Structure formats: C-alpha cells, structure tokens
Coordinates of C-alpha atoms in Angstrom, one line a residue:
X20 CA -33.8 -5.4 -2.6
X21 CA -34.3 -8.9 -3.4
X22 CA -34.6 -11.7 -0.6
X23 CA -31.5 -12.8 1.1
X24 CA -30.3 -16.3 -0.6
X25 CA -30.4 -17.2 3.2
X26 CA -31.7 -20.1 5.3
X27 CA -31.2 -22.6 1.9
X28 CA -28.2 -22.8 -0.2
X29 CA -26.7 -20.6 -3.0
X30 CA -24.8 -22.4 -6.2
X31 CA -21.6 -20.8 -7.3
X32 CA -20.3 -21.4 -10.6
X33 CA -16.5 -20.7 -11.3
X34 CA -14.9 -23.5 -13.5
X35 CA -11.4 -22.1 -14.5
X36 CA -8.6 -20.4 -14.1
X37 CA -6.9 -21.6 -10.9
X38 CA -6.0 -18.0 -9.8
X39 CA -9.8 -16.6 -11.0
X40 CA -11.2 -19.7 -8.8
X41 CA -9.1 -18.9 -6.4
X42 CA -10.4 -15.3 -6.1
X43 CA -14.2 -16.4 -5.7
X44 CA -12.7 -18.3 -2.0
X45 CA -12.2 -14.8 0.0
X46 CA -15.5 -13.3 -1.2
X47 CA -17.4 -17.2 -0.1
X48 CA -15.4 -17.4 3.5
X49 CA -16.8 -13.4 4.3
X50 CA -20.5 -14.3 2.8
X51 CA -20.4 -17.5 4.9
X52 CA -18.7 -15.8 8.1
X53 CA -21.6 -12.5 7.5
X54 CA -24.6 -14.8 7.2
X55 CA -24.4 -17.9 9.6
X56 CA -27.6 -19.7 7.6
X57 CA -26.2 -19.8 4.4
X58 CA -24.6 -22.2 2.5
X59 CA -22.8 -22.1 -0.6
X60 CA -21.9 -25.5 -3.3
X61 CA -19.5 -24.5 -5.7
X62 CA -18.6 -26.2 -8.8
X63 CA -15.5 -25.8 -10.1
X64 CA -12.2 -28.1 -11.7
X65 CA -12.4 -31.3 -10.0
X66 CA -8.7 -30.9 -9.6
X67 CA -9.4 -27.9 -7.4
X68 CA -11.1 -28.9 -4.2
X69 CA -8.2 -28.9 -1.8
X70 CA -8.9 -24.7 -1.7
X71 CA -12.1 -25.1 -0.1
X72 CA -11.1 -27.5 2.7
X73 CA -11.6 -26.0 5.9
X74 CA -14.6 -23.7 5.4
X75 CA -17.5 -24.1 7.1
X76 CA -20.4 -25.0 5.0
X77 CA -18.4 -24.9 2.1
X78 CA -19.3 -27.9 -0.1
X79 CA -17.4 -28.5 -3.3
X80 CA -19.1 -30.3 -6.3
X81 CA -16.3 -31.4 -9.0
X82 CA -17.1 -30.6 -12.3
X83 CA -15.6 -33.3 -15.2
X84 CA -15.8 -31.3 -18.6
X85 CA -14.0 -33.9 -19.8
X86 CA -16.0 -36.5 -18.6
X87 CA -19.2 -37.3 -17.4
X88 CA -20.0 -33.2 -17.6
X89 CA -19.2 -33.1 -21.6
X90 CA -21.1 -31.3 -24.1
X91 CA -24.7 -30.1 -23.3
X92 CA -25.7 -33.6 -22.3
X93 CA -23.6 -33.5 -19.9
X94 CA -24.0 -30.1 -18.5
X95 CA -27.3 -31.3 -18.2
X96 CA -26.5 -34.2 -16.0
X97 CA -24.8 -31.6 -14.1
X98 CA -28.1 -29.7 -13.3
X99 CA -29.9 -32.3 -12.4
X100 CA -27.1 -33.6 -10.3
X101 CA -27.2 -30.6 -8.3
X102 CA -30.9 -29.9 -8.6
X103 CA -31.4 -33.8 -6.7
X104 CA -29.2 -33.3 -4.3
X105 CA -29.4 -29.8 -3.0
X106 CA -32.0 -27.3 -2.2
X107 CA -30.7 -24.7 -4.5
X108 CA -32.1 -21.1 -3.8
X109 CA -30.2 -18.7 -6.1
X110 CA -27.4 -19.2 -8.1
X111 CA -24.4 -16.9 -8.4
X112 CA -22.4 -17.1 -11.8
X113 CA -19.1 -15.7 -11.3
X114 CA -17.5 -16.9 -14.6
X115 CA -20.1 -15.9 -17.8
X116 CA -18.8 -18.3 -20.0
X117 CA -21.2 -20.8 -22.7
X118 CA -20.6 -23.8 -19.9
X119 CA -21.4 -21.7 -16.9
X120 CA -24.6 -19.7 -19.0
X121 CA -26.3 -22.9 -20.3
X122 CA -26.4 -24.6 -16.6
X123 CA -27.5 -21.3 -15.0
X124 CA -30.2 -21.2 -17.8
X125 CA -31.8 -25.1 -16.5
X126 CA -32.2 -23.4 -13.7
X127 CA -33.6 -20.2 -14.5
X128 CA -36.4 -22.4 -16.1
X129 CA -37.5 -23.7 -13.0
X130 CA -37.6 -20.4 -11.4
X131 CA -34.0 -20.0 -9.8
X132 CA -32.7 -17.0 -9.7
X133 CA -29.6 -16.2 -11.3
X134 CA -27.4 -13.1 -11.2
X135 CA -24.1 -13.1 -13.4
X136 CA -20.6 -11.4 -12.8
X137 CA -20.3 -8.3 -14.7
X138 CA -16.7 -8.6 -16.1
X139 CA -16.5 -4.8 -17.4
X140 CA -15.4 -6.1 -20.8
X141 CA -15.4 -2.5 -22.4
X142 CA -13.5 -0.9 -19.2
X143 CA -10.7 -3.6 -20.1
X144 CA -11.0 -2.9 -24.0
X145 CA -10.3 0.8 -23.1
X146 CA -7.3 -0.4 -20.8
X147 CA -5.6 -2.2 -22.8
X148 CA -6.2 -0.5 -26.8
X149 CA -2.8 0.8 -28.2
X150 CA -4.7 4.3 -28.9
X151 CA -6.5 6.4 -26.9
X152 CA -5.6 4.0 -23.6
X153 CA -7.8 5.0 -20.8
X154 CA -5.2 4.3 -18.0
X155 CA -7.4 3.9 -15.0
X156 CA -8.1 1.2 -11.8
X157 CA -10.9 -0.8 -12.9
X158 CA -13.3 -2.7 -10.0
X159 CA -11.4 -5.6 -8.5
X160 CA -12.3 -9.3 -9.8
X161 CA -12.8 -9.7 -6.2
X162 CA -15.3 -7.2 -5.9
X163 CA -17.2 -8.0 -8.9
X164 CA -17.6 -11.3 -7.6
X165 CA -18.9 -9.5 -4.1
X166 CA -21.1 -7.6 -6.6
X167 CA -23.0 -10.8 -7.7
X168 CA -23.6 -11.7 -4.4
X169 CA -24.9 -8.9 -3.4
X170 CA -27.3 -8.8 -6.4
X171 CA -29.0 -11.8 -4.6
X172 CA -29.8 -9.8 -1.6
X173 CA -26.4 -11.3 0.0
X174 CA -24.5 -8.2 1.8
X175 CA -21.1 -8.4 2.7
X176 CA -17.8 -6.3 2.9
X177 CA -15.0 -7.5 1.7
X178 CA -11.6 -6.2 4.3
X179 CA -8.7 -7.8 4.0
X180 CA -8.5 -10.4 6.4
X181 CA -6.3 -13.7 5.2
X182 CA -9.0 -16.3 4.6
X183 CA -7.0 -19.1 6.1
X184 CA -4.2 -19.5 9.3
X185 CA -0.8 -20.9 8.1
X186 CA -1.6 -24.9 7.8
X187 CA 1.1 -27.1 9.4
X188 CA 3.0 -29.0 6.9
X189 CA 1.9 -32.1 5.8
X190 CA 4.1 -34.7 6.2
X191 CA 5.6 -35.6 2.1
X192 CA 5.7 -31.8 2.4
X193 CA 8.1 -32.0 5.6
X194 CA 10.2 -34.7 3.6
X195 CA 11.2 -32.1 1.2
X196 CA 11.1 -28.8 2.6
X197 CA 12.1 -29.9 6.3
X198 CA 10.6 -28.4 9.2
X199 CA 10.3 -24.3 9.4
X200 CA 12.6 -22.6 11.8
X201 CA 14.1 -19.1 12.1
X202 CA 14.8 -19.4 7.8
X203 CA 13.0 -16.7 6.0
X204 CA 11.2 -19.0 3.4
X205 CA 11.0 -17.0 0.0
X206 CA 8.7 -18.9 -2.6
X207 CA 9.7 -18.1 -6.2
X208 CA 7.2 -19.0 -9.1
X209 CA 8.6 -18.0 -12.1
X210 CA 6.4 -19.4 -14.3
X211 CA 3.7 -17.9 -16.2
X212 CA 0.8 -19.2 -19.3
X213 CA 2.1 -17.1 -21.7
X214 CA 5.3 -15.4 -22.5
X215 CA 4.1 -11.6 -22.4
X216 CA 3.5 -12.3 -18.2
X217 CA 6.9 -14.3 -17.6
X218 CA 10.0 -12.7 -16.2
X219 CA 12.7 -14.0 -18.3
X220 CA 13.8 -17.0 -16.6
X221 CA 18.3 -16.0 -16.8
X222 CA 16.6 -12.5 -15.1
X223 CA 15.2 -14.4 -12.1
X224 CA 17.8 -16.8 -12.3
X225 CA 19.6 -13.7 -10.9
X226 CA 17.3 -13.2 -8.7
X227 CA 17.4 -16.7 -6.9
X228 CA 21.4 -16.4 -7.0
X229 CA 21.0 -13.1 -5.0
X230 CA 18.4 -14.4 -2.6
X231 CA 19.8 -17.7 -1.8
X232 CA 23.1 -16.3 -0.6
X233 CA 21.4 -14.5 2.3
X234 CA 21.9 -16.1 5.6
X235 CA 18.9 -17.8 7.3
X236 CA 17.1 -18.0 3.6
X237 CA 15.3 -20.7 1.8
X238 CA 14.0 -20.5 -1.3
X239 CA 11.3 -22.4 -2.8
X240 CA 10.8 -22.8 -5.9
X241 CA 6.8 -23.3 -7.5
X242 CA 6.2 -24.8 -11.0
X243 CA 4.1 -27.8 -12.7
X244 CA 4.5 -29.4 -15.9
X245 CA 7.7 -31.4 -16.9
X246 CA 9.2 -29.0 -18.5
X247 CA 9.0 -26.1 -16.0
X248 CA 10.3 -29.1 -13.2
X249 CA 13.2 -30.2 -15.3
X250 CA 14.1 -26.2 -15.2
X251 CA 13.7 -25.5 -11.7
X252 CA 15.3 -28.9 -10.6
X253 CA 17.9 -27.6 -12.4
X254 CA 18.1 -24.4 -11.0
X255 CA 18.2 -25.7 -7.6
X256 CA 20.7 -27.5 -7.8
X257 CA 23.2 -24.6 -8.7
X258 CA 22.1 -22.3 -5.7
X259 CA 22.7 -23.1 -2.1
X260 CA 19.6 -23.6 0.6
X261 CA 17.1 -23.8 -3.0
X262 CA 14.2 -26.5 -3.3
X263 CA 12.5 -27.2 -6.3
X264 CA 8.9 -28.3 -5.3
X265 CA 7.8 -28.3 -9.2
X266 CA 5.6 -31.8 -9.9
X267 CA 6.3 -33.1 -6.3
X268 CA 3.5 -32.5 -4.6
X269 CA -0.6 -32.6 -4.5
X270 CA -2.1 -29.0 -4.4
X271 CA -3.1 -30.0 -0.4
X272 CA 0.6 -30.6 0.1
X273 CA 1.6 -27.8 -1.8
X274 CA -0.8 -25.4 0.3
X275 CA 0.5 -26.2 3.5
X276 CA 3.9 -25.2 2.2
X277 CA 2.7 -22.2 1.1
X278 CA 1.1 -20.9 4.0
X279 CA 4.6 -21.1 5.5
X280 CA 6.2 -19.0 3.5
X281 CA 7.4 -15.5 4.6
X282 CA 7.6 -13.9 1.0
X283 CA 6.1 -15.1 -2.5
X284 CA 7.5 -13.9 -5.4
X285 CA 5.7 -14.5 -8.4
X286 CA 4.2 -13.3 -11.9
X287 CA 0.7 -12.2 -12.5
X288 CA -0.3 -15.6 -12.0
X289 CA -2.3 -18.4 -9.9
X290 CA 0.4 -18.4 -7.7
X291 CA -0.3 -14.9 -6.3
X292 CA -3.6 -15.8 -5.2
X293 CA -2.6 -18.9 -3.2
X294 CA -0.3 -16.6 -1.3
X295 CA -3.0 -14.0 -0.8
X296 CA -5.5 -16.1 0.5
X297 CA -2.8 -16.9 3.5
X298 CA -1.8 -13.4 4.0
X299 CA 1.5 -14.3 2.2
X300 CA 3.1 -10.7 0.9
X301 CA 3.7 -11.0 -2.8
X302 CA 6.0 -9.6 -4.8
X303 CA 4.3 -9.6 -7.9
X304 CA 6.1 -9.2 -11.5
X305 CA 3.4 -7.4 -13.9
X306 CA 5.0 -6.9 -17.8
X307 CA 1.8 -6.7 -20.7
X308 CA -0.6 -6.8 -18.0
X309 CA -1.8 -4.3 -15.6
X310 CA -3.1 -3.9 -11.7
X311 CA -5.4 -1.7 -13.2
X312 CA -7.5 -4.3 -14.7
X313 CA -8.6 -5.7 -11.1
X314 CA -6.3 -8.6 -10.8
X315 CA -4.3 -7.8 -8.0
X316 CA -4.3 -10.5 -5.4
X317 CA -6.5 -10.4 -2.7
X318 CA -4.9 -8.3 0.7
X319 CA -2.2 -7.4 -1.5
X320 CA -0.5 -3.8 -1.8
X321 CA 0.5 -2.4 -5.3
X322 CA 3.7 -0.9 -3.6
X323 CA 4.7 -4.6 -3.9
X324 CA 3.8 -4.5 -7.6
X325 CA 6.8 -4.8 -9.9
X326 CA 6.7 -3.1 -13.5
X327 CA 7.3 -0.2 -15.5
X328 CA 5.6 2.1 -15.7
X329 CA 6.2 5.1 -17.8
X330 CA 5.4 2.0 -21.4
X331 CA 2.5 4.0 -23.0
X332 CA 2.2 0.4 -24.6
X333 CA 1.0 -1.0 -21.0
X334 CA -1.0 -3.1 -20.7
X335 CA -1.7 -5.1 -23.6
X336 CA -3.8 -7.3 -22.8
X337 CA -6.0 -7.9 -19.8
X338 CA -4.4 -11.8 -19.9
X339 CA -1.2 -11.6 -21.4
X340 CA -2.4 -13.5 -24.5
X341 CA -1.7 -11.3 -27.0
X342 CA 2.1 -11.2 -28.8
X343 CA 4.0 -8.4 -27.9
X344 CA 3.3 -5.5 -30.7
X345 CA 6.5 -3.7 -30.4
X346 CA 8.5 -7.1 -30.6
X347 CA 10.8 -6.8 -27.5
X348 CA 9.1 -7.5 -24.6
X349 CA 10.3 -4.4 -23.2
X350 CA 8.2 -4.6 -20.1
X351 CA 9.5 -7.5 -18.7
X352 CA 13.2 -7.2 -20.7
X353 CA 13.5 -3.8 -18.4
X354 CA 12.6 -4.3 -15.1
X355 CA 16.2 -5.1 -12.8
X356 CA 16.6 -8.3 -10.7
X357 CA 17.4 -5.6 -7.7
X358 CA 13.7 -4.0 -8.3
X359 CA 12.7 -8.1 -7.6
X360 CA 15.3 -8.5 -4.8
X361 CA 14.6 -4.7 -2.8
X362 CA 10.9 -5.8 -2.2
X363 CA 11.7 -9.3 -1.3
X364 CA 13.6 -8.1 1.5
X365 CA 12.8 -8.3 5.1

C-alpha cells in the first residue's frame, strides 16, 4: 500500500458540474474527519466555494477558466500557483477531463503523485446502449471518488452521515422565505440541463397545486437563469403559501434555505445533492437517466426514486444529453403527479 497522503496536504481537482462537485464534499468531510493531519485544497468553479465553508481544513482555491486560468498558459499559472503556495503531497483527480489531466501532469513531473477517478465509462456504455442493455447498479460516483482516495493510501468509509447541520437562515434569506415554524417546507426544483431529465413543467405545475393546498405547507421553489425565474415567479404567484427563490439569492443564502427544508423534490440534478449533503430526503424524478449509473445523491434511498421502470429504452444516456430516440419522452410523459405527490408526503 502506498504512504498515507498524511501529515502534508492532498490537491483535489473537480472543476464542473455543480452536482458532481458537490459529490466530491461528503467523501472530503469523512477523509478529513478519519485522518486528523490531513489537509485537502480543492480547486473547483470559483463560483462554488460557499459548499466548502465550514469544514475544517478545507481550503478552496477558485479556478478562472475563463480568466487568468485560460488555455495551457494558464493552467500552468495554476500549477505554479498552487505549487508556491502549498506543500502539495499527492494529488487526487476526481474529474479526468484535458483541464484536470494537463495540471495533474506538472505535477507528476516533479514527482507528485497522482491517482485519477476511474469513471467506468464502458459499464455506462453497456447501461445505456439501446441493444443488449446490461441493466445493472454500477459503483456510486461517490464511491469512485472514495476509490481515488484510497489509491493514495487515504482509507476511509463512506456511511451516510449528512455532511453539514441545518445552517440558520441568513438574513436576505429570512426576508423572503420568513422564519421556519411548524410549516413543512417542500423545495421544488423543476428545472433540469436538458430536456430528456426535466419533468414537464404543466406536470409539476400539478404537483405544486396539490402540495400547496395542504395545511401548514410551504413550497419553495429552486431555479437560476431568467428564464426559469420569470417561470417560477410566475408559478408562484397562482398557488397559495408558494415562493419563488429562482435568481434571488447567492448560493450561501440559498444553502441556508435549503438545509431548512423538510422535503426536496427535484430532477436528476445539482439540486439533489445540495439536499443530500444536509440530510434533506429527496424525491428525485429520473426519466432518460438511471440510479443505476451511480448518481443517486448522497444518503439518499432509491425507494424515493421516481421513474418507470418497465421502458426497455431506459436509460439513455448516463447525462440526459442525448434526444429522445423513440420521440415521446415517454419516461417523463408517464410518470403521475400523485407518484410525485405520495413520496412528498409526510
């Protein structure tokens, strides 16, 4: 076994998605909580370092790919950014992308180690292929992560323990949310990247309707973009005790509301791993793509998994990107409202 990564500090890479980044926190917080000398700088989005706040020897370097981190020359800036400041001992490449590759190869030259996140690609090909599916659970993203660390002579167990305590609302959060009492707070985040993972919106439209009518319910609902705010602003405004939070607040703000929350109900999306990483139950809403392919948030039970499942078509795709083959969305066009509403109950 190699030598623990211990005693110095290990670099984590994980630039993008918000939901993968926010993935890699859980398997950090139990490497950090199992070995008390480590330390771990992570580079992700800058945009991103409100999920690390409040973890012990947890430092967060931004990354600026648009920026001052462009290009090679500016990847290369990045090493020697982090080569001057820290004392890196290993470095732990949870992404495998060409950005993440080159700056774990500077390093490597001056006799780093590095150990990369197996991502199973030929598992997931055999997941999602239209013939000859291999319908099977593949290894957790979460787990691959653990995997990486491990590989560096880090050992850890991953349980499912939330990673943070509900936060107390910040105060713009208070201003439009109000204070949490005896209401049942239900986030909704309808929203999705691409088509093949959203819930049609007049579907969960019923969905809010039925919700909202229950006494001593609040519903939240999560979106960015103008677009998606204009819809939910809209939507809340034809439901009683419904909030639209879309494009209102910074992600610390939109954290502490979060954390609050009694239910989340959301897509195969980012959202789901905010919740999970505060022990939130999710009600998540799976159409082209699958549990199976290791993306179920973190703590979360597949019992709380909406989809159908008898589609020999599922899933598609291990992202959703890919245009629905048999033309009618039949994965999403068939699941209920009541199959959302039943597991949102209390």
């Amino acid at each position: 076994m190699a030598a623990a990564a211990t005693g110095r500090t290990l670099l984590v890479f994980r630039f993008s998605a918000l939901g993968d980044m926010a993935m890699t926190i859980p398997v950090m917080k139990q490497a950090l909580d199992s070995h008390p000398d480590l330390q771990i700088v992570f580079v992700s989005n800058k945009n991103w370092g409100a999920l690390t706040e409040g973890i012990p020897r947890l430092t967060f370097y931004p990354a600026d790919f648009k920026g001052v981190h462009k290009g090679i020359p500016g990847l290369y800036r990045l090493f020697r950014e982090l080569r001057r400041q820290f004392n890196i001992a290993a470095v732990a490449d949870l992404h495998n992308v060409l950005r993440s590759k080159i700056v774990s190869t500077f390093f490597r030259l001056t006799g780093v180690r590095v150990r990369t996140i197996d991502k199973g690609r030929a598992e997931k090909k055999a997941l999602t292929r239209q013939e000859n599916k291999v319908l099977q659970p593949l290894t957790s993203t979460i787990e691959r992560y653990a995997t990486v660390f491990r590989q560096l002579g880090i050992q850890l167990e991953m349980g499912t323990k939330p990673v943070f305590s509900p936060r107390e609302l910040t105060e713009a959060a208070r201003a439009v949310v109000g204070a949490k009492g005896l209401e049942k707070w239900i986030g909704i985040a309808p929203f999705a990247t691409y088509r093949e993972k959203m819930y049609p919106l007049e579907k969960m439209e019923e969905v809010i309707a039925a919700l909202s009518s229950r006494p001593n319910h609040k519903i939240l609902l999560f979106g960015g973009g103008k677009n998606e705010a204009a819809l939910l602003q809209e939507l809340a405004g034809k439901y009683p005790n419904t909030v639209s939070l879309a494009g209102r607040f910074s992600l610390k703000d939109e954290l502490t509301v979060i954390s609050q929350l009694d239910r989340m109900i959301s897509m195969d999306s980012a959202n789901m791993h905010l919740a999970s990483l505060f022990g939130v139950p999710v009600v998540s809403v799976w159409g082209a793509t699958h549990p199976f392919a290791g993306f179920m948030g973190y703590g979360q039970s597949e019992s709380d998994a909406v989809q159908i499942n008898d589609l020999p078509c599922r899933p598609c795709s291990v992202f959703g990107n890919k245009p629905c083959f048999r033309g009618d969305h039949a994965c999403m066009e068939w699941i209920k409202p009541n199959q959302i509403t039943e597991k949102a109950g209390f």
